[in-house]
Tab-separated table of C-alpha atoms and ligand atoms in Angstrom:
chain	number	residue	atom	x	y	z
C	1	UNK	CA	14.097	-28.071	-16.618
C	2	UNK	CA	17.635	-27.252	-17.699
C	3	UNK	CA	19.830	-24.630	-16.080
C	4	UNK	CA	22.963	-23.354	-17.756
C	5	UNK	CA	23.929	-19.709	-17.359
C	6	UNK	CA	21.827	-17.457	-19.547
C	7	UNK	CA	20.470	-20.481	-21.454
C	8	UNK	CA	18.323	-21.476	-18.508
C	9	UNK	CA	15.108	-22.914	-19.941
C	10	UNK	CA	12.033	-24.877	-18.944
C	11	UNK	CA	10.530	-27.466	-21.264
C	12	UNK	CA	6.799	-27.993	-21.142
C	13	UNK	CA	5.161	-31.045	-22.601
C	14	UNK	CA	1.403	-31.396	-22.970
C	15	UNK	CA	0.615	-35.066	-22.300
C	16	UNK	CA	-2.751	-34.694	-24.070
C	17	UNK	CA	-1.417	-33.460	-27.421
C	18	UNK	CA	2.236	-34.468	-27.218
C	19	UNK	CA	3.177	-30.849	-28.082
C	20	UNK	CA	6.350	-29.537	-26.494
C	21	UNK	CA	7.849	-26.089	-26.086
C	22	UNK	CA	10.970	-24.616	-24.568
C	23	UNK	CA	10.447	-21.508	-22.469
C	24	UNK	CA	13.265	-19.145	-21.503
C	25	UNK	CA	13.890	-18.409	-17.826
C	26	UNK	CA	14.687	-14.794	-17.032
C	27	UNK	CA	17.022	-13.823	-14.182
C	28	UNK	CA	16.815	-10.481	-12.412
C	29	UNK	CA	19.571	-8.960	-10.260
C	30	UNK	CA	18.047	-10.726	-7.224
C	31	UNK	CA	15.053	-12.869	-6.316
C	32	UNK	CA	13.498	-15.940	-7.907
C	33	UNK	CA	13.960	-16.290	-11.681
C	34	UNK	CA	10.796	-16.237	-13.789
C	35	UNK	CA	9.646	-18.391	-16.679
C	36	UNK	CA	8.820	-16.262	-19.702
C	37	UNK	CA	5.494	-17.751	-20.797
C	38	UNK	CA	4.560	-15.109	-23.358
C	39	UNK	CA	4.757	-17.588	-26.246
C	40	UNK	CA	2.888	-20.354	-24.409
C	41	UNK	CA	-0.526	-19.802	-25.968
C	42	UNK	CA	0.891	-19.285	-29.462
C	43	UNK	CA	3.067	-22.436	-29.267
C	44	UNK	CA	0.883	-24.738	-27.180
C	45	UNK	CA	-2.638	-23.286	-27.043
C	46	UNK	CA	-2.325	-23.164	-23.243
C	47	UNK	CA	-2.832	-20.446	-20.655
C	48	UNK	CA	-1.582	-20.569	-17.065
C	49	UNK	CA	-3.857	-20.653	-14.017
C	50	UNK	CA	-2.815	-18.670	-10.956
C	51	UNK	CA	-5.681	-17.100	-8.981
C	52	UNK	CA	-4.340	-14.403	-6.681
C	53	UNK	CA	-1.130	-14.269	-8.776
C	54	UNK	CA	0.744	-16.277	-6.156
C	55	UNK	CA	3.413	-17.300	-8.672
C	56	UNK	CA	3.084	-14.705	-11.397
C	57	UNK	CA	5.425	-11.836	-12.181
C	58	UNK	CA	3.462	-9.109	-13.927
C	59	UNK	CA	6.304	-6.739	-14.811
C	60	UNK	CA	10.010	-6.004	-14.601
C	61	UNK	CA	10.804	-3.369	-12.004
C	62	UNK	CA	13.793	-1.516	-10.575
C	63	UNK	CA	11.931	0.214	-7.739
C	64	UNK	CA	11.610	-2.114	-4.741
C	65	UNK	CA	13.067	-5.496	-3.848
C	66	UNK	CA	11.577	-7.885	-1.288
C	67	UNK	CA	13.001	-11.199	-0.111
C	68	UNK	CA	10.113	-12.578	1.900
C	69	UNK	CA	11.999	-15.580	3.265
C	70	UNK	CA	14.751	-13.464	4.755
C	71	UNK	CA	12.681	-10.424	5.723
C	72	UNK	CA	14.483	-8.068	3.323
C	73	UNK	CA	12.930	-4.889	1.939
C	74	UNK	CA	14.957	-2.467	-0.166
C	75	UNK	CA	13.955	0.731	-1.945
C	76	UNK	CA	16.183	1.165	-5.023
C	77	UNK	CA	18.685	-1.158	-3.320
C	78	UNK	CA	18.779	0.604	0.060
C	79	UNK	CA	17.659	-1.493	3.079
C	80	UNK	CA	14.525	-0.193	4.793
C	81	UNK	CA	16.295	-0.273	8.176
C	82	UNK	CA	18.955	2.185	6.961
C	83	UNK	CA	16.414	4.493	5.378
C	84	UNK	CA	14.271	4.369	8.533
C	85	UNK	CA	17.239	5.334	10.673
C	86	UNK	CA	19.055	7.896	8.536
C	87	UNK	CA	16.707	9.257	5.896
C	88	UNK	CA	13.421	11.156	5.847
C	89	UNK	CA	10.262	10.771	3.807
C	90	UNK	CA	11.019	13.550	1.304
C	91	UNK	CA	14.406	12.019	0.551
C	92	UNK	CA	12.816	8.573	0.196
C	93	UNK	CA	10.252	10.049	-2.223
C	94	UNK	CA	13.058	11.462	-4.361
C	95	UNK	CA	14.880	8.131	-4.221
C	96	UNK	CA	11.853	6.090	-5.258
C	97	UNK	CA	10.953	8.439	-8.079
C	98	UNK	CA	14.446	9.043	-9.458
C	99	UNK	CA	16.360	5.903	-8.538
C	100	UNK	CA	19.145	7.748	-6.670
C	101	UNK	CA	19.474	9.608	-3.385
C	102	UNK	CA	19.441	13.375	-3.985
C	103	UNK	CA	22.402	15.664	-3.378
C	104	UNK	CA	21.745	18.755	-1.223
C	105	UNK	CA	20.660	20.976	-4.136
C	106	UNK	CA	18.390	18.291	-5.635
C	107	UNK	CA	16.828	17.684	-2.236
C	108	UNK	CA	16.160	21.381	-1.674
C	109	UNK	CA	14.523	21.790	-5.088
C	110	UNK	CA	12.408	18.667	-4.662
C	111	UNK	CA	11.207	19.601	-1.182
C	112	UNK	CA	10.409	23.118	-2.402
C	113	UNK	CA	8.443	21.738	-5.357
C	114	UNK	CA	6.375	19.382	-3.220
C	115	UNK	CA	5.737	22.080	-0.619
C	116	UNK	CA	4.519	24.437	-3.317
C	117	UNK	CA	2.006	21.958	-4.678
C	118	UNK	CA	0.234	21.204	-1.385
C	119	UNK	CA	-2.751	23.515	-1.896
C	120	UNK	CA	-5.730	22.118	-3.776
C	121	UNK	CA	-7.911	23.913	-6.313
C	122	UNK	CA	-10.319	26.034	-4.304
C	123	UNK	CA	-13.316	24.570	-6.095
C	124	UNK	CA	-12.497	21.163	-4.597
C	125	UNK	CA	-13.871	22.527	-1.333
C	126	UNK	CA	-17.348	22.516	-2.881
C	127	UNK	CA	-16.776	18.964	-3.996
C	128	UNK	CA	-16.179	17.941	-0.358
C	129	UNK	CA	-19.478	19.421	0.741
C	130	UNK	CA	-21.280	16.775	-1.314
C	131	UNK	CA	-20.137	14.007	1.027
C	132	UNK	CA	-22.026	12.973	4.140
C	133	UNK	CA	-20.259	13.986	7.345
C	134	UNK	CA	-19.923	10.350	8.367
C	135	UNK	CA	-18.322	9.300	5.068
C	136	UNK	CA	-15.273	7.086	5.512
C	137	UNK	CA	-12.062	9.030	4.726
C	138	UNK	CA	-11.119	6.372	2.168
C	139	UNK	CA	-14.460	6.869	0.394
C	140	UNK	CA	-13.638	10.570	0.174
C	141	UNK	CA	-10.071	9.856	-0.924
C	142	UNK	CA	-11.213	7.547	-3.745
C	143	UNK	CA	-13.619	10.193	-4.988
C	144	UNK	CA	-11.525	13.329	-4.573
C	145	UNK	CA	-8.250	11.866	-5.873
C	146	UNK	CA	-10.086	10.657	-8.986
C	147	UNK	CA	-11.647	14.112	-9.286
C	148	UNK	CA	-8.188	15.722	-9.457
C	149	UNK	CA	-8.167	14.740	-13.138
C	150	UNK	CA	-11.114	17.091	-13.579
C	151	UNK	CA	-9.107	19.967	-12.064
C	152	UNK	CA	-5.583	19.544	-13.400
C	153	UNK	CA	-5.966	19.074	-17.148
C	154	UNK	CA	-2.459	20.394	-17.707
C	155	UNK	CA	-0.921	17.219	-16.251
C	156	UNK	CA	-2.982	14.362	-17.682
C	157	UNK	CA	-1.122	13.724	-20.962
C	158	UNK	CA	0.652	10.503	-20.032
C	159	UNK	CA	2.913	10.638	-23.101
C	160	UNK	CA	4.408	13.957	-22.027
C	161	UNK	CA	7.211	13.463	-19.447
C	162	UNK	CA	6.680	16.978	-18.094
C	163	UNK	CA	2.965	16.307	-17.533
C	164	UNK	CA	3.858	13.059	-15.787
C	165	UNK	CA	6.345	14.807	-13.516
C	166	UNK	CA	3.926	17.572	-12.565
C	167	UNK	CA	1.138	15.052	-11.904
C	168	UNK	CA	3.536	13.039	-9.719
C	169	UNK	CA	4.482	16.096	-7.675
C	170	UNK	CA	0.861	17.120	-7.361
C	171	UNK	CA	-0.237	13.722	-6.116
C	172	UNK	CA	2.506	13.425	-3.486
C	173	UNK	CA	1.873	17.002	-2.347
C	174	UNK	CA	-1.941	17.043	-2.360
C	175	UNK	CA	-2.672	13.644	-0.861
C	176	UNK	CA	-2.060	14.840	2.742
C	177	UNK	CA	-4.147	17.961	2.117
C	178	UNK	CA	-7.064	15.885	0.828
C	179	UNK	CA	-6.792	13.346	3.669
C	180	UNK	CA	-6.648	16.150	6.252
C	181	UNK	CA	-9.698	17.793	4.662
C	182	UNK	CA	-11.557	14.464	4.886
C	183	UNK	CA	-10.720	14.342	8.600
C	184	UNK	CA	-11.737	17.954	9.255
C	185	UNK	CA	-14.957	17.472	7.332
C	186	UNK	CA	-15.885	14.408	9.405
C	187	UNK	CA	-15.454	16.292	12.697
C	188	UNK	CA	-17.161	19.450	11.493
C	189	UNK	CA	-14.130	21.721	11.761
C	190	UNK	CA	-12.948	24.221	9.132
C	191	UNK	CA	-10.337	23.077	6.632
C	192	UNK	CA	-6.807	24.212	7.466
C	193	UNK	CA	-4.588	25.430	4.629
C	194	UNK	CA	-1.128	23.879	4.298
C	195	UNK	CA	1.773	25.831	5.797
C	196	UNK	CA	4.902	26.131	3.700
C	197	UNK	CA	7.249	26.537	6.658
C	198	UNK	CA	6.457	23.025	7.885
C	199	UNK	CA	7.903	19.721	6.724
C	200	UNK	CA	5.727	17.109	4.989
C	201	UNK	CA	4.623	15.142	8.085
C	202	UNK	CA	4.439	18.224	10.351
C	203	UNK	CA	2.285	20.003	7.772
C	204	UNK	CA	-0.126	17.080	7.691
C	205	UNK	CA	-0.367	17.053	11.498
C	206	UNK	CA	-1.044	20.773	11.414
C	207	UNK	CA	-3.779	20.462	8.783
C	208	UNK	CA	-5.414	17.676	10.835
C	209	UNK	CA	-5.125	19.019	14.351
C	210	UNK	CA	-4.922	22.825	14.181
C	211	UNK	CA	-7.940	25.146	14.251
C	212	UNK	CA	-7.980	28.751	12.996
C	213	UNK	CA	-8.933	30.041	16.456
C	214	UNK	CA	-5.590	29.351	18.089
C	215	UNK	CA	-1.918	28.729	17.502
C	216	UNK	CA	-0.959	25.056	17.117
C	217	UNK	CA	2.552	23.814	17.660
C	218	UNK	CA	3.460	20.526	16.030
C	219	UNK	CA	5.190	18.141	18.442
C	220	UNK	CA	8.538	17.264	16.755
C	221	UNK	CA	8.521	13.761	18.304
C	222	UNK	CA	5.167	13.066	16.688
C	223	UNK	CA	6.211	14.611	13.353
C	224	UNK	CA	9.341	12.440	13.255
C	225	UNK	CA	7.347	9.305	14.094
C	226	UNK	CA	4.805	10.067	11.362
C	227	UNK	CA	7.608	10.692	8.883
C	228	UNK	CA	8.924	7.224	9.743
C	229	UNK	CA	5.487	5.682	9.173
C	230	UNK	CA	5.399	7.311	5.732
C	231	UNK	CA	8.877	5.908	4.945
C	232	UNK	CA	7.844	2.382	5.958
C	233	UNK	CA	4.734	2.539	3.770
C	234	UNK	CA	6.310	4.277	0.765
C	235	UNK	CA	6.481	1.255	-1.537
C	236	UNK	CA	6.101	-2.511	-1.461
C	237	UNK	CA	6.613	-3.731	-5.028
C	238	UNK	CA	3.651	-5.434	-6.745
C	239	UNK	CA	1.140	-5.568	-3.862
C	240	UNK	CA	-2.614	-5.400	-4.562
C	241	UNK	CA	-2.846	-1.598	-4.514
C	242	UNK	CA	0.207	-1.068	-6.708
C	243	UNK	CA	-0.847	-3.794	-9.136
C	244	UNK	CA	-4.218	-2.058	-9.364
C	245	UNK	CA	-2.480	1.233	-10.195
C	246	UNK	CA	-0.422	-0.538	-12.861
C	247	UNK	CA	-3.454	-2.342	-14.259
C	248	UNK	CA	-5.419	0.899	-14.555
C	249	UNK	CA	-2.310	2.620	-15.938
C	250	UNK	CA	-1.842	-0.064	-18.589
C	251	UNK	CA	-5.040	1.140	-20.263
C	252	UNK	CA	-3.612	4.629	-20.659
C	253	UNK	CA	-5.781	6.109	-17.884
C	254	UNK	CA	-4.500	9.371	-16.398
C	255	UNK	CA	-2.396	9.242	-13.194
C	256	UNK	CA	-5.079	10.751	-10.928
C	257	UNK	CA	-7.574	8.081	-11.991
C	258	UNK	CA	-4.927	5.359	-11.512
C	259	UNK	CA	-4.030	6.491	-7.981
C	260	UNK	CA	-7.745	6.657	-7.115
C	261	UNK	CA	-7.939	2.996	-8.208
C	262	UNK	CA	-4.971	2.251	-5.924
C	263	UNK	CA	-6.807	3.903	-3.022
C	264	UNK	CA	-9.826	1.673	-3.652
C	265	UNK	CA	-7.704	-1.495	-3.598
C	266	UNK	CA	-5.786	-0.369	-0.520
C	267	UNK	CA	-8.995	0.197	1.418
C	268	UNK	CA	-9.791	-3.536	1.776
C	269	UNK	CA	-9.242	-5.158	5.211
C	270	UNK	CA	-6.901	-7.776	3.724
C	271	UNK	CA	-4.622	-4.954	2.562
C	272	UNK	CA	-4.227	-1.385	3.879
C	273	UNK	CA	-7.536	-1.538	5.738
C	274	UNK	CA	-5.922	-4.013	8.140
C	275	UNK	CA	-4.424	-1.272	10.357
C	276	UNK	CA	-7.940	-0.083	11.122
C	277	UNK	CA	-9.110	-3.636	11.786
C	278	UNK	CA	-6.175	-4.310	14.149
C	279	UNK	CA	-7.213	-1.526	16.504
C	280	UNK	CA	-10.863	-2.602	16.347
C	281	UNK	CA	-9.807	-6.167	17.110
C	282	UNK	CA	-7.561	-5.190	20.046
C	283	UNK	CA	-10.310	-2.981	21.456
C	284	UNK	CA	-12.721	-5.891	21.176
C	285	UNK	CA	-10.250	-8.189	22.965
C	286	UNK	CA	-9.873	-5.489	25.627
C	287	UNK	CA	-7.820	-7.368	28.208
C	288	UNK	CA	-4.902	-9.790	28.119
C	289	UNK	CA	-6.921	-12.669	29.572
C	290	UNK	CA	-9.213	-12.686	26.507
C	291	UNK	CA	-6.315	-13.185	24.057
C	292	UNK	CA	-6.475	-17.023	24.010
C	293	UNK	CA	-10.163	-16.908	23.000
C	294	UNK	CA	-9.381	-14.717	19.979
C	295	UNK	CA	-6.454	-16.904	18.962
C	296	UNK	CA	-8.765	-19.921	19.185
C	297	UNK	CA	-11.286	-18.178	16.917
C	298	UNK	CA	-8.567	-17.249	14.407
C	299	UNK	CA	-7.569	-20.929	14.169
C	300	UNK	CA	-11.086	-22.230	13.693
C	301	UNK	CA	-11.528	-23.186	10.010
C	302	UNK	CA	-15.310	-22.684	10.369
C	303	UNK	CA	-14.897	-19.117	11.611
C	304	UNK	CA	-13.994	-16.498	8.971
C	305	UNK	CA	-12.248	-14.401	11.653
C	306	UNK	CA	-8.509	-13.867	11.155
C	307	UNK	CA	-6.000	-12.120	13.339
C	308	UNK	CA	-5.634	-8.756	11.665
C	309	UNK	CA	-2.055	-7.563	11.407
C	310	UNK	CA	-0.830	-11.154	11.098
C	311	UNK	CA	0.375	-12.934	7.996
C	312	UNK	CA	1.674	-11.707	4.694
C	313	UNK	CA	1.667	-13.051	1.156
C	314	UNK	CA	5.403	-12.467	0.789
C	315	UNK	CA	7.009	-12.283	4.252
C	316	UNK	CA	7.212	-15.745	5.735
C	317	UNK	CA	9.680	-15.197	8.604
C	318	UNK	CA	9.144	-11.608	9.632
C	319	UNK	CA	8.068	-8.293	8.182
C	320	UNK	CA	11.105	-5.968	8.484
C	321	UNK	CA	8.762	-2.968	8.691
C	322	UNK	CA	7.013	-4.532	11.699
C	323	UNK	CA	10.362	-4.784	13.530
C	324	UNK	CA	11.117	-1.102	12.941
C	325	UNK	CA	7.608	0.043	13.805
C	326	UNK	CA	7.280	-2.040	16.964
C	327	UNK	CA	10.311	-0.270	18.434
C	328	UNK	CA	9.196	3.137	17.128
C	329	UNK	CA	5.718	2.699	18.649
C	330	UNK	CA	7.241	1.772	21.990
C	331	UNK	CA	9.745	4.673	21.880
C	332	UNK	CA	7.125	7.216	20.865
C	333	UNK	CA	4.659	6.242	23.584
C	334	UNK	CA	7.482	6.396	26.128
C	335	UNK	CA	8.767	9.767	24.910
C	336	UNK	CA	5.275	11.237	25.027
C	337	UNK	CA	4.687	9.667	28.448
C	338	UNK	CA	1.641	7.831	27.160
C	339	UNK	CA	0.452	4.457	28.307
C	340	UNK	CA	-1.863	2.552	26.010
C	341	UNK	CA	-3.367	-0.536	27.687
C	342	UNK	CA	-4.023	-1.961	24.232
C	343	UNK	CA	-0.250	-2.186	23.726
C	344	UNK	CA	-0.189	-4.841	26.468
C	345	UNK	CA	-2.971	-6.728	24.721
C	346	UNK	CA	-1.004	-6.509	21.453
C	347	UNK	CA	2.220	-7.783	23.029
C	348	UNK	CA	0.341	-10.664	24.645
C	349	UNK	CA	-1.418	-11.490	21.371
C	350	UNK	CA	1.893	-11.487	19.555
C	351	UNK	CA	3.478	-13.705	22.243
C	352	UNK	CA	0.633	-16.249	22.279
C	353	UNK	CA	0.347	-16.403	18.476
C	354	UNK	CA	4.082	-16.764	17.919
C	355	UNK	CA	4.183	-19.746	20.300
C	356	UNK	CA	1.161	-21.406	18.727
C	357	UNK	CA	1.653	-24.366	16.403
C	358	UNK	CA	-1.021	-23.074	13.967
C	359	UNK	CA	0.818	-19.778	13.389
C	360	UNK	CA	4.286	-21.362	13.423
C	361	UNK	CA	3.299	-23.966	10.822
C	362	UNK	CA	1.753	-21.363	8.508
C	363	UNK	CA	4.608	-18.909	9.087
C	364	UNK	CA	2.298	-16.130	10.241
C	365	UNK	CA	4.041	-13.152	11.855
C	366	UNK	CA	2.939	-9.629	12.784
C	367	UNK	CA	2.972	-7.362	9.736
C	368	UNK	CA	3.475	-3.588	9.551
C	369	UNK	CA	-0.181	-2.931	10.352
C	370	UNK	CA	0.004	-4.655	13.708
C	371	UNK	CA	1.844	-1.783	15.396
C	372	UNK	CA	1.211	1.270	13.230
C	373	UNK	CA	-2.268	1.730	14.755
C	374	UNK	CA	-0.876	2.510	18.223
C	375	UNK	CA	1.270	5.275	16.893
C	376	UNK	CA	-1.531	6.754	14.821
C	377	UNK	CA	-3.922	6.560	17.763
C	378	UNK	CA	-1.390	8.264	20.052
C	379	UNK	CA	-0.997	10.980	17.389
C	380	UNK	CA	-4.681	11.781	17.781
C	381	UNK	CA	-5.983	10.198	14.585
C	382	UNK	CA	-9.347	8.436	14.720
C	383	UNK	CA	-9.273	4.801	13.605
C	384	UNK	CA	-11.049	5.413	10.232
C	385	UNK	CA	-8.157	7.714	9.234
C	386	UNK	CA	-5.532	4.953	9.521
C	387	UNK	CA	-5.854	3.631	5.983
C	388	UNK	CA	-5.861	7.180	4.595
C	389	UNK	CA	-2.498	7.696	6.317
C	390	UNK	CA	-1.218	4.528	4.659
C	391	UNK	CA	-2.418	5.906	1.307
C	392	UNK	CA	-0.482	9.142	1.827
C	393	UNK	CA	2.762	7.248	2.400
C	394	UNK	CA	2.120	4.825	-0.470
C	395	UNK	CA	1.333	7.479	-3.089
C	396	UNK	CA	4.990	7.928	-4.006
C	397	UNK	CA	5.353	4.170	-4.555
C	398	UNK	CA	2.271	4.091	-6.743
C	399	UNK	CA	3.433	7.028	-8.789
C	400	UNK	CA	6.993	5.678	-9.172
C	401	UNK	CA	5.657	2.322	-10.349
C	402	UNK	CA	3.172	4.037	-12.663
C	403	UNK	CA	5.956	6.103	-14.253
C	404	UNK	CA	8.038	2.949	-14.671
C	405	UNK	CA	5.093	1.255	-16.380
C	406	UNK	CA	4.556	4.140	-18.807
C	407	UNK	CA	8.254	4.184	-19.729
C	408	UNK	CA	8.465	0.382	-20.195
C	409	UNK	CA	8.177	-0.487	-23.927
C	410	UNK	CA	7.312	-4.133	-23.137
C	411	UNK	CA	4.158	-3.220	-21.257
C	412	UNK	CA	0.792	-4.014	-22.811
C	413	UNK	CA	-2.729	-3.501	-21.588
C	414	UNK	CA	-3.136	-5.872	-18.615
C	415	UNK	CA	-5.647	-8.489	-19.594
C	416	UNK	CA	-5.598	-11.812	-17.700
C	417	UNK	CA	-7.212	-14.934	-19.124
C	418	UNK	CA	-9.572	-17.335	-17.389
C	419	UNK	CA	-10.546	-20.961	-17.071
C	420	UNK	CA	-14.172	-20.913	-18.158
C	421	UNK	CA	-16.373	-23.264	-16.142
C	422	UNK	CA	-19.804	-22.062	-17.117
C	423	UNK	CA	-22.457	-23.325	-19.505
C	424	UNK	CA	-21.933	-22.876	-23.256
C	425	UNK	CA	-23.861	-22.952	-26.518
C	426	UNK	CA	-27.404	-22.434	-25.255
C	427	UNK	CA	-30.255	-21.116	-27.374
C	428	UNK	CA	-32.268	-18.173	-26.143
C	429	UNK	CA	-35.641	-19.187	-24.683
C	430	UNK	CA	-38.483	-16.616	-24.867
C	431	UNK	CA	-39.747	-15.493	-21.435
C	432	UNK	CA	-43.174	-17.056	-22.035
C	433	UNK	CA	-41.540	-20.513	-22.310
C	434	UNK	CA	-39.347	-20.337	-19.185
H	501	LIG	N1	-5.112	-15.272	11.089
H	501	LIG	C1	-5.390	-16.594	11.063
H	501	LIG	N2	-5.058	-17.421	10.045
H	501	LIG	C2	-4.426	-16.890	8.999
H	501	LIG	C3	-4.092	-15.515	8.946
H	501	LIG	C4	-4.460	-14.699	10.045
H	501	LIG	N3	-4.177	-13.378	10.054
H	501	LIG	N4	-3.460	-15.247	7.773
H	501	LIG	C5	-3.385	-16.410	7.110
H	501	LIG	N5	-3.967	-17.412	7.848
H	501	LIG	C6	-4.033	-18.834	7.488
H	501	LIG	C7	-5.055	-19.104	6.406
H	501	LIG	O1	-6.324	-19.375	6.944
H	501	LIG	C8	-4.440	-20.288	5.711
H	501	LIG	O2	-4.694	-21.428	6.510
H	501	LIG	P1	-4.933	-22.878	5.812
H	501	LIG	O3	-3.642	-23.201	5.141
H	501	LIG	O4	-5.292	-23.772	6.955
H	501	LIG	O5	-6.069	-22.681	4.839
H	501	LIG	C9	-2.933	-20.020	5.762
H	501	LIG	O6	-2.759	-19.183	6.936
H	501	LIG	C10	-2.386	-19.292	4.537
H	501	LIG	O7	-3.130	-18.097	4.351
H	501	LIG	P2	-3.532	-17.512	2.939
H	501	LIG	O8	-4.809	-16.760	3.066
H	501	LIG	O9	-3.461	-18.568	1.892
H	501	LIG	O10	-2.341	-16.499	2.681
H	501	LIG	P3	-2.377	-15.281	1.689
H	501	LIG	O11	-0.980	-15.055	1.286
H	501	LIG	O12	-3.387	-15.474	0.622
H	501	LIG	O13	-2.911	-14.075	2.627
H	501	LIG	C11	-3.008	-12.149	3.992
H	501	LIG	C12	-2.113	-13.080	3.161
H	501	LIG	C13	-4.194	-11.652	3.137
H	501	LIG	C14	-2.190	-10.922	4.414
H	501	LIG	C15	-3.538	-12.932	5.213
H	501	LIG	O14	-2.448	-13.350	5.998
H	501	LIG	C16	-4.506	-12.110	6.056
H	501	LIG	O15	-5.703	-12.058	5.744
H	501	LIG	N6	-4.024	-11.462	7.156
H	501	LIG	C17	-4.866	-10.597	7.977
H	501	LIG	C18	-5.084	-9.257	7.302
H	501	LIG	C19	-3.845	-8.395	7.319
H	501	LIG	O16	-3.205	-8.212	8.346
H	501	LIG	N7	-3.533	-7.814	6.149
H	501	LIG	C20	-2.420	-6.881	6.010
H	501	LIG	C21	-1.380	-7.442	5.125
H	501	LIG	S1	0.007	-6.383	5.084
H	501	LIG	C22	-0.461	-5.107	4.113
H	501	LIG	O17	-1.284	-5.171	3.260
H	501	LIG	C23	0.178	-3.844	4.412
């Protein structure tokens, strides 16, 4: 491998054929450089093998930067800690979508636009009634978000920038309404319409917790904490959910269908479903004295159990979101005068795991999901709603990355290759001879 300014290259030699090729290395503004292998098959007849894409860059992006070794997360260049402290979710949405922080007039217009798109087509209500009452909110989200493409035909032309913008606004605005409807449906209460005099997070709390029979006042401490949770989940570069959105988007599918695909990927317990699993796990542990048993199970190679809320593909020293959320969870519980015994179990689990050789060696630290569950529980959300809340926050990231994909002339339909290990060249045998 030779490195010299912009002429940085990697030479690959195939020992079987003696063929050789020189591949350019591309440098971004930050992060590890990447080898441009696009000509590899043409020049060498070789593909690369990387299950789980552990070393593969799938796109160029200007949205979010992560340095996993140093625990850095930046949206459009702004550190997550600064945004968590000084910004709010609406402003972060504008930033992610447009690349710059808004001035006062831009902010006002954007907030007004989102607020005025929060209602859903009235016929969607009938759609909800088709679900079982005990349907998981993520099952409903996957279905209803995909169904938006059947309701909003005037924003599905992906080649029209105006259509794309309207679809983006609709998705950010309607996601909380749909998630709140899923919650209300599961508990048998009437749907609550959005209220335009409330902020984004406060409006969601209202739609989830209010009933038509009486006045409901949103607790500002809770609304602020939820806004923070949305900020921390807003984007995370090419994670599984976002890559799924991009992959679906690369085929030219409409944005509602692509975000529904993102919801499906997020739902898994290794990804956004982990926040739900963390609370289940802590409840199962129950008391501090049972922590060592669980840690022992998590270390056992013959036991598929893993500590949920621990470990991350990219963060290998700490998850900066976990640091912010741990403090926020503690502050919120204190401000509300709530005591959650599971918090003690969590702190003990974190302490024991962080001192354990197994976790130290594998660089496993609490991730954002480890603490978000406490806050969501204290806010009155049932555990199955946790991943839906993650999806609300992440929608802006998905949509920003999807827009970037559509506007990127180098993007092609995403179509990985494979290493075929199956049988070949067999002749069909009639059933009577098998
Ligand atoms: N508990 C116990 N062991 C673990 C854990 C865990 N939570 N996470 C990883 N390990 C171990 C693996 O068994 C493996 O051990 P080995 O080297 O002896 O085989 C080693 O650590 C490396 O793990 P990988 O699975 O190779 O790491 P990968 O990057 O593929 O996985 C993941 C990352 C999926 C997040 C994993 O750490 C995990 O399953 N964690 C629990 C689920 C979770 O919290 N997910 C949320 C992620 S954050 C998010 O999506 C918002």
